[in-house]
mmCIF file of C-alpha atoms in Angstrom:
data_model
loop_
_atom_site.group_PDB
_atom_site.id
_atom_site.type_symbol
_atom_site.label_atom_id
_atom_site.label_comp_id
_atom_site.label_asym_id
_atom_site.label_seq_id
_atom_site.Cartn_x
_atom_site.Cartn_y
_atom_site.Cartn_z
ATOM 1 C CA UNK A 12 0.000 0.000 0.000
ATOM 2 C CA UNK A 13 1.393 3.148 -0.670
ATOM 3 C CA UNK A 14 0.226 6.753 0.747
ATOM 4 C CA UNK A 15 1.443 10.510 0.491
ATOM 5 C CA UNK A 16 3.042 11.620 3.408
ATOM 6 C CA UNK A 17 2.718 14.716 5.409
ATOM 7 C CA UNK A 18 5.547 16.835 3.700
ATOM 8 C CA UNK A 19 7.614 18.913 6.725
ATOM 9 C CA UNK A 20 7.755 22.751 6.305
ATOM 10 C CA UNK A 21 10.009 23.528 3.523
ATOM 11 C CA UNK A 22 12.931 25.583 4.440
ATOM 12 C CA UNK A 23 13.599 29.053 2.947
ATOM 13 C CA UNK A 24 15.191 28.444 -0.977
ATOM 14 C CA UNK A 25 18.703 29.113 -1.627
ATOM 15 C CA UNK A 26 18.377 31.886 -3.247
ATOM 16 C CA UNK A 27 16.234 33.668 -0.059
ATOM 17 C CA UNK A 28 18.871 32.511 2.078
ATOM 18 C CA UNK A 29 21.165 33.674 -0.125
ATOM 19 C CA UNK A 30 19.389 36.914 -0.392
ATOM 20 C CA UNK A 31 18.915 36.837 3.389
ATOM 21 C CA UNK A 32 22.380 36.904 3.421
ATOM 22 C CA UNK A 33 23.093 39.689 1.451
ATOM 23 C CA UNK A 34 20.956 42.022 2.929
ATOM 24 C CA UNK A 35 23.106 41.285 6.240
ATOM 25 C CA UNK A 36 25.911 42.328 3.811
ATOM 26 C CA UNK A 37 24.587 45.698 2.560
ATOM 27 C CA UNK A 38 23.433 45.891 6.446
ATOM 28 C CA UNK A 39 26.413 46.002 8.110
ATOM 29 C CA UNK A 40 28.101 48.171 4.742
ATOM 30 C CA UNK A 41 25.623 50.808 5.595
ATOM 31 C CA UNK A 42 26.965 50.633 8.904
ATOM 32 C CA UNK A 43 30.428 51.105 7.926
ATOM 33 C CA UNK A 44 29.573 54.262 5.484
ATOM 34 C CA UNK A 45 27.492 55.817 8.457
ATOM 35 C CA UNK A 46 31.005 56.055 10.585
ATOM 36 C CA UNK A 47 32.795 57.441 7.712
ATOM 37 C CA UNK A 48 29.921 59.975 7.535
ATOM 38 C CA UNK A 49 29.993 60.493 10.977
ATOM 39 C CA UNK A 50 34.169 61.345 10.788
ATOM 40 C CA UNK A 51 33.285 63.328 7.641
ATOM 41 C CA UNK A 52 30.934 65.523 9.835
ATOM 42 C CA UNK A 53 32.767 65.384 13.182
ATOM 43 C CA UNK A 54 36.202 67.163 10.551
ATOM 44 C CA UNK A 55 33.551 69.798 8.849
ATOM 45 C CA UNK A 56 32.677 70.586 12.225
ATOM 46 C CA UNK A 57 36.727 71.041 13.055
ATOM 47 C CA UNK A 58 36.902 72.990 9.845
ATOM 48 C CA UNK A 59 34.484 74.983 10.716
ATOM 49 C CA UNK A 60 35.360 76.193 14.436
ATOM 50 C CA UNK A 61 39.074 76.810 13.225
ATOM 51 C CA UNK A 62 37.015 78.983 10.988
ATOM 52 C CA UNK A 63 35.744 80.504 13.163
ATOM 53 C CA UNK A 64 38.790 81.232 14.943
ATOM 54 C CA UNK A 65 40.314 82.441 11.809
ATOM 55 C CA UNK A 66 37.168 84.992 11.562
ATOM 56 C CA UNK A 67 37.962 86.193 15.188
ATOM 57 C CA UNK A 68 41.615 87.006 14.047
ATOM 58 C CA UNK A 69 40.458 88.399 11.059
ATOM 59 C CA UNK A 70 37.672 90.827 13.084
ATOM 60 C CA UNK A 71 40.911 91.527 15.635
ATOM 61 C CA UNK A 72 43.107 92.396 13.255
ATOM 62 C CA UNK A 73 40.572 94.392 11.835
ATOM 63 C CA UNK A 74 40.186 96.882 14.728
ATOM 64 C CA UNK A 75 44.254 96.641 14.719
ATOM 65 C CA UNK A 76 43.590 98.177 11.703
ATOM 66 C CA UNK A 77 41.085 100.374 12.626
ATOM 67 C CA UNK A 78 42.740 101.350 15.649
ATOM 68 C CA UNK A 79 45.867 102.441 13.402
ATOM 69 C CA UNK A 80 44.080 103.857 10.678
ATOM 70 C CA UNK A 81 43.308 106.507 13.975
ATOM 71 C CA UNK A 82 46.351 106.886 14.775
ATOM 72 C CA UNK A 83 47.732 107.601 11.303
ATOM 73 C CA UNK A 84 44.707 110.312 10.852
ATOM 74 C CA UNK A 85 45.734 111.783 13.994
ATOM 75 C CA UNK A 86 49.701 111.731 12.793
ATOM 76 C CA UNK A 87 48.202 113.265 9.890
ATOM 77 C CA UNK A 88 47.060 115.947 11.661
ATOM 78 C CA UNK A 89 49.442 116.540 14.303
ATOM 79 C CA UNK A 90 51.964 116.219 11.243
ATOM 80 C CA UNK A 91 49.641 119.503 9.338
ATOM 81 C CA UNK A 92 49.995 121.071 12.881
ATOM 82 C CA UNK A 93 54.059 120.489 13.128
ATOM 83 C CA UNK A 94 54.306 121.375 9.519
ATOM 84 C CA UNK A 95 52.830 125.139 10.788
ATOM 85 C CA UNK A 96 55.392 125.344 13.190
ATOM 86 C CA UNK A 97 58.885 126.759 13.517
ATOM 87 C CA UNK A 98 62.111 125.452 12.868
ATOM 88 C CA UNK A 99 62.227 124.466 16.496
ATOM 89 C CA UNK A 100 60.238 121.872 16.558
ATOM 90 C CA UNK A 101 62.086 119.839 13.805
ATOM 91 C CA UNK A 102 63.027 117.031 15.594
ATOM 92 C CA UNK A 103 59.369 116.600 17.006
ATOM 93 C CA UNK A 104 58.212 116.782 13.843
ATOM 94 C CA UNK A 105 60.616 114.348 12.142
ATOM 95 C CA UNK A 106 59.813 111.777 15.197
ATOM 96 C CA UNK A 107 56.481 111.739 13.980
ATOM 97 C CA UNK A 108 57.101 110.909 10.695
ATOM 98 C CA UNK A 109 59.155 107.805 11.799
ATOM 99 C CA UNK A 110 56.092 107.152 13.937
ATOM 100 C CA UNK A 111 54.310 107.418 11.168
ATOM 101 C CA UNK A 112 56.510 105.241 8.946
ATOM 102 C CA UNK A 113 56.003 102.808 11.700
ATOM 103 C CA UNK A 114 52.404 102.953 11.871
ATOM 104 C CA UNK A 115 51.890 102.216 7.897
ATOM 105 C CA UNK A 116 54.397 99.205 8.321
ATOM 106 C CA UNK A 117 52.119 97.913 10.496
ATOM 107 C CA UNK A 118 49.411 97.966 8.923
ATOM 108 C CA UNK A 119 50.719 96.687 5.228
ATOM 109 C CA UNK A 120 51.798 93.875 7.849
ATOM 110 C CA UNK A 121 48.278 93.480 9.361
ATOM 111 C CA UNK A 122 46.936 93.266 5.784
ATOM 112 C CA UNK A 123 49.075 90.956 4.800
ATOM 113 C CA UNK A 124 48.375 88.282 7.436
ATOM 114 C CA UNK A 125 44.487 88.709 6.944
ATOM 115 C CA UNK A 126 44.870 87.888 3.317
ATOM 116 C CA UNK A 127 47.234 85.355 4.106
ATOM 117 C CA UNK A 128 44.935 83.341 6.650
ATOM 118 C CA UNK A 129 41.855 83.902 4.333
ATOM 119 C CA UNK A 130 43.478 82.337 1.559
ATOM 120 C CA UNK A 131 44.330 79.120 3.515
ATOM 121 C CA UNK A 132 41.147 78.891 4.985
ATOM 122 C CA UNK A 133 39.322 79.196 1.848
ATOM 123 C CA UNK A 134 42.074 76.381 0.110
ATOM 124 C CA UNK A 135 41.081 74.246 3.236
ATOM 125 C CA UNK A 136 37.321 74.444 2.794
ATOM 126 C CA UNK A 137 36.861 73.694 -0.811
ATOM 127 C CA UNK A 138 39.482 70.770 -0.329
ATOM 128 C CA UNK A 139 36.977 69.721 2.297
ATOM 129 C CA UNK A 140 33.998 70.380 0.017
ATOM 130 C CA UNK A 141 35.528 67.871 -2.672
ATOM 131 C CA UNK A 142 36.287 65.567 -0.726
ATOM 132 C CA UNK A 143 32.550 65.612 0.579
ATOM 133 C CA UNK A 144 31.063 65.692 -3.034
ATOM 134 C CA UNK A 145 33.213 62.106 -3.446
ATOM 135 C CA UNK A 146 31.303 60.842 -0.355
ATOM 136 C CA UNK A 147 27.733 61.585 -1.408
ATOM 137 C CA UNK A 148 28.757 60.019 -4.933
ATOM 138 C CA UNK A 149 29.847 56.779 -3.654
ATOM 139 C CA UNK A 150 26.407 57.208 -1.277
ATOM 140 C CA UNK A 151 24.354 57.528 -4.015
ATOM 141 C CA UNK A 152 25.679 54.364 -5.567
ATOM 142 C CA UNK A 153 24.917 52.537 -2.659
ATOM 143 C CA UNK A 154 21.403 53.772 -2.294
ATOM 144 C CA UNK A 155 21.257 52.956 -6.496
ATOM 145 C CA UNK A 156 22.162 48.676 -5.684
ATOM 146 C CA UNK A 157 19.854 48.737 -2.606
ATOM 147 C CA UNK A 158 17.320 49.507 -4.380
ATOM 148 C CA UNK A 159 17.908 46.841 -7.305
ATOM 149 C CA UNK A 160 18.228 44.276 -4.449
ATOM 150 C CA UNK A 161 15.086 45.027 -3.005
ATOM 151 C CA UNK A 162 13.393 44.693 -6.504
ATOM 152 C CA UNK A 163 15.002 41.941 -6.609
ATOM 153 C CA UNK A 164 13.352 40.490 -3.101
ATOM 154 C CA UNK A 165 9.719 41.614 -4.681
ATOM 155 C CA UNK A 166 10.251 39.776 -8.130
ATOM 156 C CA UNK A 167 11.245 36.698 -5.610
ATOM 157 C CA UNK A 168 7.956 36.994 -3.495
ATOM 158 C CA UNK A 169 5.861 37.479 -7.155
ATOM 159 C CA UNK A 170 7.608 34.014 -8.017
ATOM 160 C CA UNK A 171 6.135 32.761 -5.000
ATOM 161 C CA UNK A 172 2.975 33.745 -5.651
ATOM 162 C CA UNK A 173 2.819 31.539 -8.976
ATOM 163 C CA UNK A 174 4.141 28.826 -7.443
ATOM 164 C CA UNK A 175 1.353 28.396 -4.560
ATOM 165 C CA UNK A 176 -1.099 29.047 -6.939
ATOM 166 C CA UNK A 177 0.168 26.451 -9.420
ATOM 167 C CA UNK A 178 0.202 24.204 -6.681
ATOM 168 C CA UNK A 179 -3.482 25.134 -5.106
ATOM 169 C CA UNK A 180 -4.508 24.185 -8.953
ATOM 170 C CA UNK A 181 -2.894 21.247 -9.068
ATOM 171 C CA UNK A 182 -4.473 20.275 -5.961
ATOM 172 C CA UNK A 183 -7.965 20.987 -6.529
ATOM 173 C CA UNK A 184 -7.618 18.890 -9.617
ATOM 174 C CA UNK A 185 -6.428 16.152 -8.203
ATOM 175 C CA UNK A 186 -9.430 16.556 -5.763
ATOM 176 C CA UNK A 187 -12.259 16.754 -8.391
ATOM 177 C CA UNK A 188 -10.686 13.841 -10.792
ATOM 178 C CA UNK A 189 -10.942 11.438 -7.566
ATOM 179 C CA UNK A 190 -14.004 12.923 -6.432
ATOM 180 C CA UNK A 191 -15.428 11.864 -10.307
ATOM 181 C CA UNK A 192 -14.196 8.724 -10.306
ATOM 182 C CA UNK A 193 -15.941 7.635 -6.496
ATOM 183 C CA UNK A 194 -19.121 8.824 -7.898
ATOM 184 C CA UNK A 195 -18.604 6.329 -11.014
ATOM 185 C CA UNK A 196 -18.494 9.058 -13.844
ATOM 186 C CA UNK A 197 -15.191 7.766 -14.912
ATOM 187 C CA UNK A 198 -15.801 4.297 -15.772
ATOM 188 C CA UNK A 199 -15.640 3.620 -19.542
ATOM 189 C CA UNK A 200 -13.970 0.519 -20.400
ATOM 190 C CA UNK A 201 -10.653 1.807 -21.792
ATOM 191 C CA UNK A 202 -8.896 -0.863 -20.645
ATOM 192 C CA UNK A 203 -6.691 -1.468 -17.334
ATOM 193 C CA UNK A 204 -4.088 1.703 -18.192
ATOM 194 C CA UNK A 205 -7.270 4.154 -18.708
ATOM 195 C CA UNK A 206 -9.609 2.844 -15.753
ATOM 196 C CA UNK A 207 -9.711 6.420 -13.236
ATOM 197 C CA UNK A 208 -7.442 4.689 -10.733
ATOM 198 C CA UNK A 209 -4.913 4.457 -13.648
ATOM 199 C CA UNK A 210 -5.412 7.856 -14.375
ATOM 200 C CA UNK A 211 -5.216 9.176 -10.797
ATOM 201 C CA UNK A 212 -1.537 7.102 -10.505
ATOM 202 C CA UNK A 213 -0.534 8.472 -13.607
ATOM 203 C CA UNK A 214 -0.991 12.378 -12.360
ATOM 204 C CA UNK A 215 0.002 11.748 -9.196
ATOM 205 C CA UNK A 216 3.184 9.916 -10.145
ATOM 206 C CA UNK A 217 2.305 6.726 -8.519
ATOM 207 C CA UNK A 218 1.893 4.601 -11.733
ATOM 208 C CA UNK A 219 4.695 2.225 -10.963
ATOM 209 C CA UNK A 220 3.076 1.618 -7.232
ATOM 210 C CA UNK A 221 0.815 -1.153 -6.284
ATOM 211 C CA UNK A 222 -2.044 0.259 -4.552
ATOM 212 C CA UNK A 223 -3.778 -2.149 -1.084
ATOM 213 C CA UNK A 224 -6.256 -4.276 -3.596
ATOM 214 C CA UNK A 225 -5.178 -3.775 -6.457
ATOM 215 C CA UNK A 226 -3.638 -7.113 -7.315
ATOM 216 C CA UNK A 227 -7.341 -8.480 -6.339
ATOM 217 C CA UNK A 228 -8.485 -6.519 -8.865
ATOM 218 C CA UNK A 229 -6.445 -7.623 -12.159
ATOM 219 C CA UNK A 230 -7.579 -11.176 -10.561
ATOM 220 C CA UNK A 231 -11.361 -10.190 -11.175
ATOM 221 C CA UNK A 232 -11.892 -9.705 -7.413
ATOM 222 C CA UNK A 233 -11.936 -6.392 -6.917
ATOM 223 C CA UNK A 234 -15.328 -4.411 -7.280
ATOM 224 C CA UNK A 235 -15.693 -1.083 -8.695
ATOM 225 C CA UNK A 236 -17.043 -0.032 -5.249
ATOM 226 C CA UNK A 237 -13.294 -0.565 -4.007
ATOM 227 C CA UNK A 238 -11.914 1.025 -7.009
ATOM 228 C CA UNK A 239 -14.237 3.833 -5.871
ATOM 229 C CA UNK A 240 -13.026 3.723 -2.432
ATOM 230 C CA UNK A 241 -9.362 3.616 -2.946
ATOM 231 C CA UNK A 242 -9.427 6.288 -5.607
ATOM 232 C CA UNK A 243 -10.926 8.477 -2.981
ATOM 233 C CA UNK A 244 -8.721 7.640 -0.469
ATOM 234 C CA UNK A 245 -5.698 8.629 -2.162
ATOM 235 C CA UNK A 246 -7.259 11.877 -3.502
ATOM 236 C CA UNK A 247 -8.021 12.605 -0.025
ATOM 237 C CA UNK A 248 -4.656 11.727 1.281
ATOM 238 C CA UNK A 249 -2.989 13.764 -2.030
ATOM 239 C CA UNK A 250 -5.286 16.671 -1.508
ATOM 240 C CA UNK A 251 -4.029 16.669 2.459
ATOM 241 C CA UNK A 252 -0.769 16.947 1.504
ATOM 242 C CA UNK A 253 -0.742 19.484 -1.026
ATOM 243 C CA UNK A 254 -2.990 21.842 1.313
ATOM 244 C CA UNK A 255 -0.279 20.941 4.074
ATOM 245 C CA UNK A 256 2.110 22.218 1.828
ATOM 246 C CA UNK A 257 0.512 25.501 0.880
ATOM 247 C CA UNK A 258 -0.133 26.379 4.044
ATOM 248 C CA UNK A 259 3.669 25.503 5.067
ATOM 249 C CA UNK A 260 4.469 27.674 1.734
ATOM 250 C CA UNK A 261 2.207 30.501 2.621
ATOM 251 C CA UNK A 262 3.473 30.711 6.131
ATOM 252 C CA UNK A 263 7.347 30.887 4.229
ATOM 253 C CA UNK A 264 6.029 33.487 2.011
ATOM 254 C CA UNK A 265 3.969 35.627 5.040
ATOM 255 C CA UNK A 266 7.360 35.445 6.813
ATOM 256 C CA UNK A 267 9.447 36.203 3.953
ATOM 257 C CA UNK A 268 7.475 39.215 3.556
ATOM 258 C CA UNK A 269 7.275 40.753 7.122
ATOM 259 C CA UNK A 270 11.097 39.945 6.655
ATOM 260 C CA UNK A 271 11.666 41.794 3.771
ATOM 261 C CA UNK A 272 9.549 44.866 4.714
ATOM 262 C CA UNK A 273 11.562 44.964 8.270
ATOM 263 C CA UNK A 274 14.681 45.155 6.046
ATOM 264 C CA UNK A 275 13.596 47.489 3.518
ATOM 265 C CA UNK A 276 11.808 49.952 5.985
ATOM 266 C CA UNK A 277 14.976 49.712 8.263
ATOM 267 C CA UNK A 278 17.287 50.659 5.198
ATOM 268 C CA UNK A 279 14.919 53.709 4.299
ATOM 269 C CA UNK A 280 15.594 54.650 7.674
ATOM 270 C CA UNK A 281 19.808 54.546 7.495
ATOM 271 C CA UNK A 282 19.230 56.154 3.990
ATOM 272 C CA UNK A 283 16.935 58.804 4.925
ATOM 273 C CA UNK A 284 19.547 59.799 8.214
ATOM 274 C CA UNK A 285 22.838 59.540 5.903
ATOM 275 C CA UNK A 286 21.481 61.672 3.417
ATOM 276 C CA UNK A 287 20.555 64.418 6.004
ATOM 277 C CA UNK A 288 24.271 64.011 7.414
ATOM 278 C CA UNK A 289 25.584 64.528 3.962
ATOM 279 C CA UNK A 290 23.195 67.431 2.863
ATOM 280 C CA UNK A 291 23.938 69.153 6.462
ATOM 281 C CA UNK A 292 27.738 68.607 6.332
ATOM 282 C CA UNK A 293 27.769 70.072 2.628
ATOM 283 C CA UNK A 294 26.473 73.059 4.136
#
């Protein structure tokens, strides 16, 4: 006698392990880009308090600046006053000049090292800027294969789809065929290959397997009633097996899909937060 078994709960495919697997992989890569983003931010923000500093020197250099451009208005004028005055005062007059002299030094000097530090600081920021622009390239390329893999996942689960409803037909055939021959509408006398439990072997796969009373039969001593019977039994025992197996698929598929919408929404998540790091540190 033979009889379909209860088939265990199919384990997830190679290729959804596989592609369980490399979501792990572009995982733990998205990981390792968000610290480099993080460094990249943590040195803009660096950059941008030495700045900051440099802005201070620049505004303190300014009233440096400012203070001596004073003092040289009032050399000017105390050098217009001396100029009215006698020979006698000479010597006054020509230590204000050097003061003067002095003073203009200073500031050419002063000028000098604001242009000076502005130039470096604006070198260092657009090297900074580059090397940003390089970052949110190689970003984008990431975000560009995650989302090919996760088409990738849905064009799996529409595969699925097919397959359990290729099997649910398959099924319900095999129930109606057996269903038709227990009622008797199969019967025609085609011969022993085309009798329904024939048939039923053939679709099933079973036509090399000797079924409990059979052998009775081809000796004239089986009645259609147990034809009937054992063509029923095995449809019911098929049918059992193949919804046992759908419901064992569907329970893959219903996990495969919470799985891959965890993934996916988690991803939109590190995607969404690494793009406002990048778009704030380009700022």
């Amino acid at each position: 006698m033979s009889s379909v078994t209860k088939t265990d709960k199919a384990p997830l495919s190679g290729p959804l392990q596989a592609q369980r697997e490399e979501f792990r992989g572009v995982n733990e890569d998205l990981n390792s880009l968000g610290g480099g983003i993080v460094g990249i931010l943590q040195s803009h923000q660096i950059l941008t308090s030495q700045v900051r500093e440099l802005t201070d020197t620049v505004k303190e250099l300014q009233g440096r600046v400012t203070d001596l451009t004073g003092q040289l208005k009032e050399v000017e004028e105390t050098c217009q006053e001396k100029e009215s005055l006698n020979e006698a005062l000479g010597s006054e007059l020509s230590t204000t000049q050097e003061a003067y002299t002095r003073a203009q030094s200073e500031v050419r000097n002063a000028l000098d090292e604001v242009s000076a530090s502005k130039r470096a600081a604006e070198a260092k920021i657009r090297t900074e800027q580059l090397a940003s622009s390089g970052t949110i390239r190689a970003l984008q390329e990431e975000v560009k294969e995650l989302r090919e893999k996760t088409s990738a996942v849905q064009e799996e689960k529409e595969t699925m789809k097919v397959l359990l409803q290729e099997a649910s037909d398959s099924a319900y055939k095999a129930y109606e065929d057996g269903k038709r021959a227990a009622e008797g509408t199969l019967f025609g006398g085609r011969g022993e290959d085309a009798t329904p439990l024939a048939l039923l072997k053939k679709e099933l796969g079973l036509a090399d397997v000797p079924l409990q009373g059979e052998n009775r039969r081809r000796q004239g001593d089986r009645s259609p009633l147990e034809v009937s019977q054992e063509i029923a039994r095995v449809a019911q025992e098929t049918l059992k097996a193949q919804k046992e197996t759908i419901e064992a698929l569907q329970q893959d598929l219903t996990a495969l899909r919470k799985e891959g919408s965890d993934e996916i929404q988690k991803f939109r998540g590190i995607i969404q937060d690494l793009t406002k790091r990048v778009a704030g540190g380009s700022r």
